[in-house]
Coordinates of N, CA and C in Angstrom, one line a residue:
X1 N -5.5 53.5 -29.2 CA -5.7 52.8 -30.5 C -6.2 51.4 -30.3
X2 N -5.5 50.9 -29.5 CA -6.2 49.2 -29.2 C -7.9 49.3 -28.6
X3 N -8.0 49.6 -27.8 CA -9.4 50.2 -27.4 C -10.5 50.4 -29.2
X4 N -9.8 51.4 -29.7 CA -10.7 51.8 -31.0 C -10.6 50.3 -32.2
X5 N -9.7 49.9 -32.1 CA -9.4 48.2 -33.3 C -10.6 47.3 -32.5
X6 N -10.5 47.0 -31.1 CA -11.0 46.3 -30.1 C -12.4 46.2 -30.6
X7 N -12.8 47.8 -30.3 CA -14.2 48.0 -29.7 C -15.2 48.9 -30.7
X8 N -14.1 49.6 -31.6 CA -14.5 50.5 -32.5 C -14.9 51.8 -31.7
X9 N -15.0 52.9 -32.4 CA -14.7 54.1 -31.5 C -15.9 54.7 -31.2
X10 N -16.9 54.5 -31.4 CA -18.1 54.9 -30.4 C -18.3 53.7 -29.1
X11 N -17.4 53.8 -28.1 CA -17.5 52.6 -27.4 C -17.4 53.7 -26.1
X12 N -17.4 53.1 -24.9 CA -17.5 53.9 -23.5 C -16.0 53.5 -23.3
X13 N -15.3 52.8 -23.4 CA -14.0 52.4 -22.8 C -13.0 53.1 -23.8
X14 N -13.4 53.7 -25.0 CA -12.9 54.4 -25.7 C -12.6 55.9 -25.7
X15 N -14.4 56.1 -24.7 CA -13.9 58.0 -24.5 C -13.8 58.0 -23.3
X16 N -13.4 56.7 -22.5 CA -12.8 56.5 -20.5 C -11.3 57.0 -20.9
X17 N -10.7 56.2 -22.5 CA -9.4 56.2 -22.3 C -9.2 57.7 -22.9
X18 N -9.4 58.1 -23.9 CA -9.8 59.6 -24.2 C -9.4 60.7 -22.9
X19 N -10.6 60.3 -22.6 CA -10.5 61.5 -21.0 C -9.4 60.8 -20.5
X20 N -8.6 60.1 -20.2 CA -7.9 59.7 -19.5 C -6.4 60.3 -19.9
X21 N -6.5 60.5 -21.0 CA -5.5 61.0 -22.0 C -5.6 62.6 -21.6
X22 N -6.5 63.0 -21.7 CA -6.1 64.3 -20.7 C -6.0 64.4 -19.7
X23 N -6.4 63.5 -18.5 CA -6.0 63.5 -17.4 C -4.6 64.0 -17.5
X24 N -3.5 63.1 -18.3 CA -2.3 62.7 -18.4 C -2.0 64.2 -19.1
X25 N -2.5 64.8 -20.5 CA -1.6 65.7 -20.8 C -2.2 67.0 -20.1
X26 N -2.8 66.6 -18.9 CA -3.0 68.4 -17.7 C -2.0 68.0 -17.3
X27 N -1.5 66.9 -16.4 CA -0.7 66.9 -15.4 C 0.6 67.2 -16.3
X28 N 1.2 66.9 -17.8 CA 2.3 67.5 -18.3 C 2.2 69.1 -18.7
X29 N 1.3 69.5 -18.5 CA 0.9 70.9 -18.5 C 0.4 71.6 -20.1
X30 N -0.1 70.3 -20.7 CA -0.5 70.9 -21.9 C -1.5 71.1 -21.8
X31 N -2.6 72.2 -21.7 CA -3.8 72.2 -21.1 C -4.5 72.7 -22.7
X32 N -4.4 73.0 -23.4 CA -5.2 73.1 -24.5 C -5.3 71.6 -25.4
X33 N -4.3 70.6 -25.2 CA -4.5 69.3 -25.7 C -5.4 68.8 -25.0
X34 N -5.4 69.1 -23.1 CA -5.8 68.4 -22.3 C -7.8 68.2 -22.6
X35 N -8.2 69.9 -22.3 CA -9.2 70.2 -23.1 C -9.3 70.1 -24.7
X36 N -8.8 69.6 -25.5 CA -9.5 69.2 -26.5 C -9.8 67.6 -26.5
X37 N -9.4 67.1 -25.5 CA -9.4 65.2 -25.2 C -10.6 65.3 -24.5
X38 N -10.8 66.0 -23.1 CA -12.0 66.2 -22.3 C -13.2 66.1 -23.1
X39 N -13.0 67.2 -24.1 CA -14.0 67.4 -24.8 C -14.5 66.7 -25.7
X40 N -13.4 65.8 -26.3 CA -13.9 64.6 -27.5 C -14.8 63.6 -26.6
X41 N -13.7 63.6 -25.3 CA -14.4 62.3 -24.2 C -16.2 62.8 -24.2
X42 N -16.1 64.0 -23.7 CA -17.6 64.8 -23.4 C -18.8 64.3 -24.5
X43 N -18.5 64.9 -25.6 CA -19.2 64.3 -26.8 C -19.5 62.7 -26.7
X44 N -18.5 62.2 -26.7 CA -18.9 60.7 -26.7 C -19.8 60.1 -25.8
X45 N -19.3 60.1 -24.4 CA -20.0 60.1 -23.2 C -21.2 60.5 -23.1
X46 N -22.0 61.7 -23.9 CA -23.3 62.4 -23.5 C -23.6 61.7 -24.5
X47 N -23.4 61.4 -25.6 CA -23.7 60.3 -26.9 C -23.9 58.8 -26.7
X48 N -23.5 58.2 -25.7 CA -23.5 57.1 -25.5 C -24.3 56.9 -24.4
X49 N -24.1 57.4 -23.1 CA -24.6 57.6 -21.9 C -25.6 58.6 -21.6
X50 N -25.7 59.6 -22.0 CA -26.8 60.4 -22.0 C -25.7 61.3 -20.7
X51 N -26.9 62.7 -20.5 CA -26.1 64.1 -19.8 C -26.3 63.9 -18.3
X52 N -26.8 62.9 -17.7 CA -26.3 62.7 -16.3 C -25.8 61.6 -16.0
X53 N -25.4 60.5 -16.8 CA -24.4 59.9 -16.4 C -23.3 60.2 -15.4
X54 N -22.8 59.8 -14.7 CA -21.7 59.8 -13.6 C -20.3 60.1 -14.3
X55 N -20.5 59.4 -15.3 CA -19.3 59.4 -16.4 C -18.9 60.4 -16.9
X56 N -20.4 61.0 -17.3 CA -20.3 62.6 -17.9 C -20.0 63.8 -16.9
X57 N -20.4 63.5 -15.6 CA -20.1 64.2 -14.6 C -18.2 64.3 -14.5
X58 N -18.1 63.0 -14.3 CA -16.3 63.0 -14.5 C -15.4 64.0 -15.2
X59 N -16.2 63.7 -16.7 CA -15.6 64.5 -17.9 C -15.4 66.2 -17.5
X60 N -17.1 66.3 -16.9 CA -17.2 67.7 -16.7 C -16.2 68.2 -15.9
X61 N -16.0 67.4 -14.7 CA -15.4 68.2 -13.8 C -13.7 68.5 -14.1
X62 N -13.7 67.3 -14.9 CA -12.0 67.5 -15.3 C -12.1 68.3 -16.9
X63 N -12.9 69.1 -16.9 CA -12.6 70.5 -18.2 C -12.8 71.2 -16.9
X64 N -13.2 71.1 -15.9 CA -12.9 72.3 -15.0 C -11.7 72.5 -14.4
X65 N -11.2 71.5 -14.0 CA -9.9 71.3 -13.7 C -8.9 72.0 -14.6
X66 N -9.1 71.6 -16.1 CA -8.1 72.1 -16.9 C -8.5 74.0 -17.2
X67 N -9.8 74.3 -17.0 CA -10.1 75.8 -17.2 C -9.7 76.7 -15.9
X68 N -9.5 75.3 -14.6 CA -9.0 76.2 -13.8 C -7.9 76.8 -14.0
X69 N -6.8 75.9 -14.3 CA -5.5 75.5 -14.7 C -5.2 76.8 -16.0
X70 N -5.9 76.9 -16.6 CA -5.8 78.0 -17.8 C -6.2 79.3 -17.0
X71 N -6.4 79.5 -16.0 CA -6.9 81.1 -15.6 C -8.9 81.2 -16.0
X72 N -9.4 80.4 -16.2 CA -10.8 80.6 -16.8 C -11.7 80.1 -15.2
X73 N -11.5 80.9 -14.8 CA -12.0 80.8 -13.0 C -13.8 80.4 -13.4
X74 N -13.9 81.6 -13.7 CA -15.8 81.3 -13.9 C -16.2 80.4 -14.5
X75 N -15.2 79.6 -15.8 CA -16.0 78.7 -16.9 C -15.7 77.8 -16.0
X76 N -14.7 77.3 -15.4 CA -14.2 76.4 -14.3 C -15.2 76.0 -13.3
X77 N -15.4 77.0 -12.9 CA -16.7 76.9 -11.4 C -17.8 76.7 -11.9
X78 N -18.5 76.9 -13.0 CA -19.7 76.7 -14.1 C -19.8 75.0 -14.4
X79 N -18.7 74.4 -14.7 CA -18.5 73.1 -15.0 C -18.6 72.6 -13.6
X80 N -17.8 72.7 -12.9 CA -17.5 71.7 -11.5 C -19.2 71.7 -10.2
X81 N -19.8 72.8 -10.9 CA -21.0 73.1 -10.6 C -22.1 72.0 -11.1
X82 N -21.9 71.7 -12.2 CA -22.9 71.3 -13.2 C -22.5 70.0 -12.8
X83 N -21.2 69.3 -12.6 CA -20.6 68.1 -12.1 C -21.4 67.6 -11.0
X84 N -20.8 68.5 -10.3 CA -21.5 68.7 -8.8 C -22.6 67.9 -8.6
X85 N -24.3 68.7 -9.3 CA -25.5 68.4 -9.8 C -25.8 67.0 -9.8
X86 N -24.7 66.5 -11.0 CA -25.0 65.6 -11.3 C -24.3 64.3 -10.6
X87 N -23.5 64.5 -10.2 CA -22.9 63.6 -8.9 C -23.7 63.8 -7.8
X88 N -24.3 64.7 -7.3 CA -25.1 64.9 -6.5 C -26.4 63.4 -6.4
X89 N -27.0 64.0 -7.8 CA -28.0 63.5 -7.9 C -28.5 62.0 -8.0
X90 N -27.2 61.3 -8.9 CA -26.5 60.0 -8.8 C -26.1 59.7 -8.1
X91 N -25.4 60.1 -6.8 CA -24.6 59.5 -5.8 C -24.9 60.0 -4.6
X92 N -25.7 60.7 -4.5 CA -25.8 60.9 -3.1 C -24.9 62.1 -2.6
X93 N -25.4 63.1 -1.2 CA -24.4 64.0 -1.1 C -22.9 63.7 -0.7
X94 N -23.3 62.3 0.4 CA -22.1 62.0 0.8 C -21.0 61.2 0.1
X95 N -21.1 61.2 -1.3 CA -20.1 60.6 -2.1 C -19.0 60.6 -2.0
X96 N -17.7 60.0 -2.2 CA -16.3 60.1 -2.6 C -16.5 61.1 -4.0
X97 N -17.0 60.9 -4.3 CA -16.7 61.7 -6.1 C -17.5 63.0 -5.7
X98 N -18.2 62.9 -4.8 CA -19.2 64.1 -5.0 C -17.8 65.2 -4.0
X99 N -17.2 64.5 -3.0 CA -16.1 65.0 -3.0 C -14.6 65.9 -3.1
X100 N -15.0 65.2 -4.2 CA -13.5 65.6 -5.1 C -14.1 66.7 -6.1
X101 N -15.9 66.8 -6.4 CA -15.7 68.2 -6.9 C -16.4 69.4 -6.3
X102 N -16.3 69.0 -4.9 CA -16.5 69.7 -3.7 C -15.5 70.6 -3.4
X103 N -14.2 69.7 -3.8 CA -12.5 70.3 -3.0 C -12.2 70.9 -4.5
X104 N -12.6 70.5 -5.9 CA -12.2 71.3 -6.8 C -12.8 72.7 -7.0
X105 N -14.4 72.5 -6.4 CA -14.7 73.7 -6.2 C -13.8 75.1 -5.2
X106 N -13.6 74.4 -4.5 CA -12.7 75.2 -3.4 C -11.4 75.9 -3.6
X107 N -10.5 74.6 -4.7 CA -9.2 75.6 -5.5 C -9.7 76.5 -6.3
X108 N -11.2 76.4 -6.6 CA -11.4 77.4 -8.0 C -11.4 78.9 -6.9
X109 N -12.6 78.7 -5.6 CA -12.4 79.6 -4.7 C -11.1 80.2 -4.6
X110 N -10.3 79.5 -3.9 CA -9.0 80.4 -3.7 C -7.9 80.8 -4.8
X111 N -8.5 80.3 -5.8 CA -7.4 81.1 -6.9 C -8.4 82.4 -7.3
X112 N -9.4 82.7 -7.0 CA -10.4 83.8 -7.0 C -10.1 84.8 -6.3
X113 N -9.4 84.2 -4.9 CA -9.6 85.0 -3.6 C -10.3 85.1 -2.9
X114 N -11.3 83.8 -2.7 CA -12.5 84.0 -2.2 C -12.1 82.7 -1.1
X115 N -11.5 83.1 -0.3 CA -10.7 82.3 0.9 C -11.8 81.9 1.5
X116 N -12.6 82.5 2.4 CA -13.5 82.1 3.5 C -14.6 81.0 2.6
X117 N -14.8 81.0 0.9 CA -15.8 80.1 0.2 C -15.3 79.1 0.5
X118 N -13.5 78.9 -0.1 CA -12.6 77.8 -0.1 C -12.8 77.3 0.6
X119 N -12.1 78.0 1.9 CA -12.1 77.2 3.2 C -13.5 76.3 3.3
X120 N -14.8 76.9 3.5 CA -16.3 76.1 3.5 C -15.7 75.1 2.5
X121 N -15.8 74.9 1.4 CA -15.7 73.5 0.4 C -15.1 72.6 0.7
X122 N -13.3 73.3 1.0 CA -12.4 72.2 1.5 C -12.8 71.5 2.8
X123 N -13.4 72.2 3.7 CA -14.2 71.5 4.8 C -15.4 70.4 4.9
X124 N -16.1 71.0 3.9 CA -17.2 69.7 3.1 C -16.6 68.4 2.6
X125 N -15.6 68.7 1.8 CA -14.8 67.7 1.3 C -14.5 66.4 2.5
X126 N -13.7 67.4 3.1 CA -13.0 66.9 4.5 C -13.7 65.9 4.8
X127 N -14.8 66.8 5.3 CA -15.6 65.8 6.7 C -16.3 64.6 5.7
X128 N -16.3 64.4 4.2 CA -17.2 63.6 4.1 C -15.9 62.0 3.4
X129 N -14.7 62.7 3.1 CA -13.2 62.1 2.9 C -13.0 61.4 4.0
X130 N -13.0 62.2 5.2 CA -12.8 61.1 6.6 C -13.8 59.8 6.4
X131 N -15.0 60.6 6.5 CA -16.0 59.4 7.1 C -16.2 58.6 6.1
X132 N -15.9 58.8 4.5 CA -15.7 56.9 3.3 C -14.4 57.0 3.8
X133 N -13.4 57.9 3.9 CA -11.6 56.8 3.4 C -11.0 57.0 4.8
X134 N -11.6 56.9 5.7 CA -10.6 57.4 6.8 C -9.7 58.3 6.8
X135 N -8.9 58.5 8.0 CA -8.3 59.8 8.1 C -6.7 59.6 7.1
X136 N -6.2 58.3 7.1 CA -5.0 58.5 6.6 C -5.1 58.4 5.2
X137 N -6.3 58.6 4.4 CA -6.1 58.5 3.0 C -5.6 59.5 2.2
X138 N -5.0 59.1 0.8 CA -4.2 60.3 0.4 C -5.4 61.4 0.1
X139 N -6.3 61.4 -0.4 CA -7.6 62.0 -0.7 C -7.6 63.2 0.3
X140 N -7.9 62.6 1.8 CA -7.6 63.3 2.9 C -6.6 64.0 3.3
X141 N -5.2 64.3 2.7 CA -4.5 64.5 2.7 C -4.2 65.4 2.1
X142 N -4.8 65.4 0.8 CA -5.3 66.5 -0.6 C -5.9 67.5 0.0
X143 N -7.2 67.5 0.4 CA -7.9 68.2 1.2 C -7.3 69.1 2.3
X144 N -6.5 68.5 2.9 CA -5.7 69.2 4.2 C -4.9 70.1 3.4
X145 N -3.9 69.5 2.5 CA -3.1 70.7 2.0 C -3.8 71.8 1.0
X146 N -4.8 71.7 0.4 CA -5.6 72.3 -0.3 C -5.9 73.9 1.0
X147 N -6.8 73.1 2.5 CA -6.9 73.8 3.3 C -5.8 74.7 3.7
X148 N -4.5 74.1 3.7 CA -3.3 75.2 4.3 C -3.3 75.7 3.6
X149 N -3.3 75.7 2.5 CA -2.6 76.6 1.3 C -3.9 78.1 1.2
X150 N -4.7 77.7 1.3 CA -6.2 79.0 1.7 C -5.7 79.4 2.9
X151 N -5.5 78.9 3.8 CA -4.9 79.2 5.8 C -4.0 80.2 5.4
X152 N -2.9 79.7 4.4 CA -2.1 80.8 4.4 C -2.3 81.7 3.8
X153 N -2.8 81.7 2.8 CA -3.7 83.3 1.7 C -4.1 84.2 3.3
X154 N -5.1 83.2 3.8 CA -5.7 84.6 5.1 C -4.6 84.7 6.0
X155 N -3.3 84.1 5.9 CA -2.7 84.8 7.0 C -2.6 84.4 8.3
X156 N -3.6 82.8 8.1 CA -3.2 82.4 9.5 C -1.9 80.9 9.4
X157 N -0.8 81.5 9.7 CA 0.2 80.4 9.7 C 0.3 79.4 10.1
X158 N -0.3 79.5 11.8 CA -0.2 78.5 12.5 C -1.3 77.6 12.2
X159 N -1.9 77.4 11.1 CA -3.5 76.8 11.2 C -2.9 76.3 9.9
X160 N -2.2 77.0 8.9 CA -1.6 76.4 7.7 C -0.5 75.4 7.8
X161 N 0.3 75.6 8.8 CA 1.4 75.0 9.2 C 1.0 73.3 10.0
X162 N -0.1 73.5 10.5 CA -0.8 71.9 11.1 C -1.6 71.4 9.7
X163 N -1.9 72.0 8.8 CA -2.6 71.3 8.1 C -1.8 70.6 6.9
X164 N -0.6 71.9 7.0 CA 0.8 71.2 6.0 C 1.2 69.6 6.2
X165 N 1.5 69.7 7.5 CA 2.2 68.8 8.5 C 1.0 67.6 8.2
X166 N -0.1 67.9 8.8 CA -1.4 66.5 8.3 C -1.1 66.2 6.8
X167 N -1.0 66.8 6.1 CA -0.9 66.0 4.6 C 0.4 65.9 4.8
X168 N 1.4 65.8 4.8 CA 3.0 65.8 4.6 C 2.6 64.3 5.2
X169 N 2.6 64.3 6.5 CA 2.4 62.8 7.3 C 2.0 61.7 6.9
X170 N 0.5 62.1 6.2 CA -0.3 60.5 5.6 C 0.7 60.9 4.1
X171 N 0.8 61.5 3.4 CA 1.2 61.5 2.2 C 2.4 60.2 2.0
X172 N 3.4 60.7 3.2 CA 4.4 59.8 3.4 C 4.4 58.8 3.9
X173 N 3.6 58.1 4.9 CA 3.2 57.1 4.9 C 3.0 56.6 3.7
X174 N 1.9 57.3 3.1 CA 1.1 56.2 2.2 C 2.0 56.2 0.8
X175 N 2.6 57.2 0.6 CA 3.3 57.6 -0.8 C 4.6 57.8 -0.8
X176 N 5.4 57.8 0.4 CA 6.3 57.7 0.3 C 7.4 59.2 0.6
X177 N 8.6 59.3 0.9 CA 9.0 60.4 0.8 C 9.5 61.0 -0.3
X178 N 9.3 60.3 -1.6 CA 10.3 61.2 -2.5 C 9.2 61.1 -3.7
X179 N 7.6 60.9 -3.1 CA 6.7 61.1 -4.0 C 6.6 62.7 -4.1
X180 N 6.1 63.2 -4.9 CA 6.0 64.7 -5.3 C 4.9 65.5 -4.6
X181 N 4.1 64.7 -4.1 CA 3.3 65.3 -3.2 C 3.6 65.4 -2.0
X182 N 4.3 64.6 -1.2 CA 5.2 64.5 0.1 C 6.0 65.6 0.1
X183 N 6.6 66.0 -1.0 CA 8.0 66.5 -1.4 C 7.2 68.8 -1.6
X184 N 5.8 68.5 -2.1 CA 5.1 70.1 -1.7 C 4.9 70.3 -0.4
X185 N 4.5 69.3 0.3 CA 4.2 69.5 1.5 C 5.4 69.7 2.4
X186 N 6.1 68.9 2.3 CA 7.6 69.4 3.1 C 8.0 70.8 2.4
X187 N 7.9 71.2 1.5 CA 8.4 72.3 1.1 C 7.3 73.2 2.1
X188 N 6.4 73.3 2.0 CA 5.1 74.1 2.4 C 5.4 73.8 3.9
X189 N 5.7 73.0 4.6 CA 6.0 72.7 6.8 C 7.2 73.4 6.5
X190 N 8.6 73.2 5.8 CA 9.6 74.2 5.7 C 9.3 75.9 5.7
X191 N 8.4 76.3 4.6 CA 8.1 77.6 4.9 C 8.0 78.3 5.6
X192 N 6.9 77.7 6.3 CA 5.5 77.8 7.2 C 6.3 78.0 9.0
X193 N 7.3 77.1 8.6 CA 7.9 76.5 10.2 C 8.8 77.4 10.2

């Protein structure tokens, strides 16, 4: 609401905070609020910015996020695709953002069943997460546990079980032990071990 008094509501910091607002109600798990915010953001953003903006790429990839989140695998991978494109084309392959919907591509993979795709994405991700944030970034750590968690769909424990253990490690460094991501990962090295 300050943002819209501020700036008036056709503004870009108005459909940043928008999308951001779903960021926030995916992670509370309301995923049909989350997607209707995405989508106000989307409108705005391709209205203001035009359809390859970076910004609109964002938007895209987080309605993928939330369609993953809803079971809508295909419309999911359709968007994070189109993201992809356009982060691509803007940023270069080796982006940080081009990244993150590199590794989102990959959960869409393994919630499909399509392990050996996953695995390839979460490895793209990987190698290009190392070489911008270094190895102990949480990002990188995302990616590792993304990887076990496919390791263990195929069955190989001991490959899921090191990859657990790599995100558990930097997570807790960097985040602590009683952050919630430290706190799956230790559950996931407990299983596994």
């Amino acid at each position: 609401e300050i943002n819209i008094k501020a700036r008036g509501h056709d503004h870009v910091d108005v459909a940043e905070a928008i999308d951001n607002m779903g960021v926030v109600l995916l992670k509370q798990g309301m995923f049909a609020e989350a997607l209707e915010k995405h989508e106000e953001a989307l409108e705005m953003r391709i209205r203001l910015l035009g359809q390859t903006h970076v910004d609109v790429a964002t938007t895209i990839d987080n309605i993928g996020v939330v369609l993953m989140k809803k079971g809508m695998f295909a419309q999911a991978l359709e968007k994070h695709e189109v993201a992809l494109e356009i982060r691509v084309s803007k940023l270069g392959q080796t982006h940080v953002d081009v990244a993150t919907t590199i590794d989102n591509v990959g959960v869409v993979h393994m919630a499909q069943g399509k392990f050996a795709e996953a695995l390839d994405k979460h490895r793209q991700a990987l190698d290009i997460r190392v070489s911008k944030l270094g190895h102990d970034h949480v990002d990188v750590a995302a990616t590792h546990y993304n990887m076990a968690l496919v390791m263990e769909k195929q069955g190989d424990v001991q490959a899921a079980l090191q990859g657990a253990v790599q995100a558990h490690d930097i997570w807790k460094r960097q985040l602590g032990d009683s952050h919630p991501h430290t706190q799956y990962a230790d559950g996931m090295v407990r299983r596994l071990g």
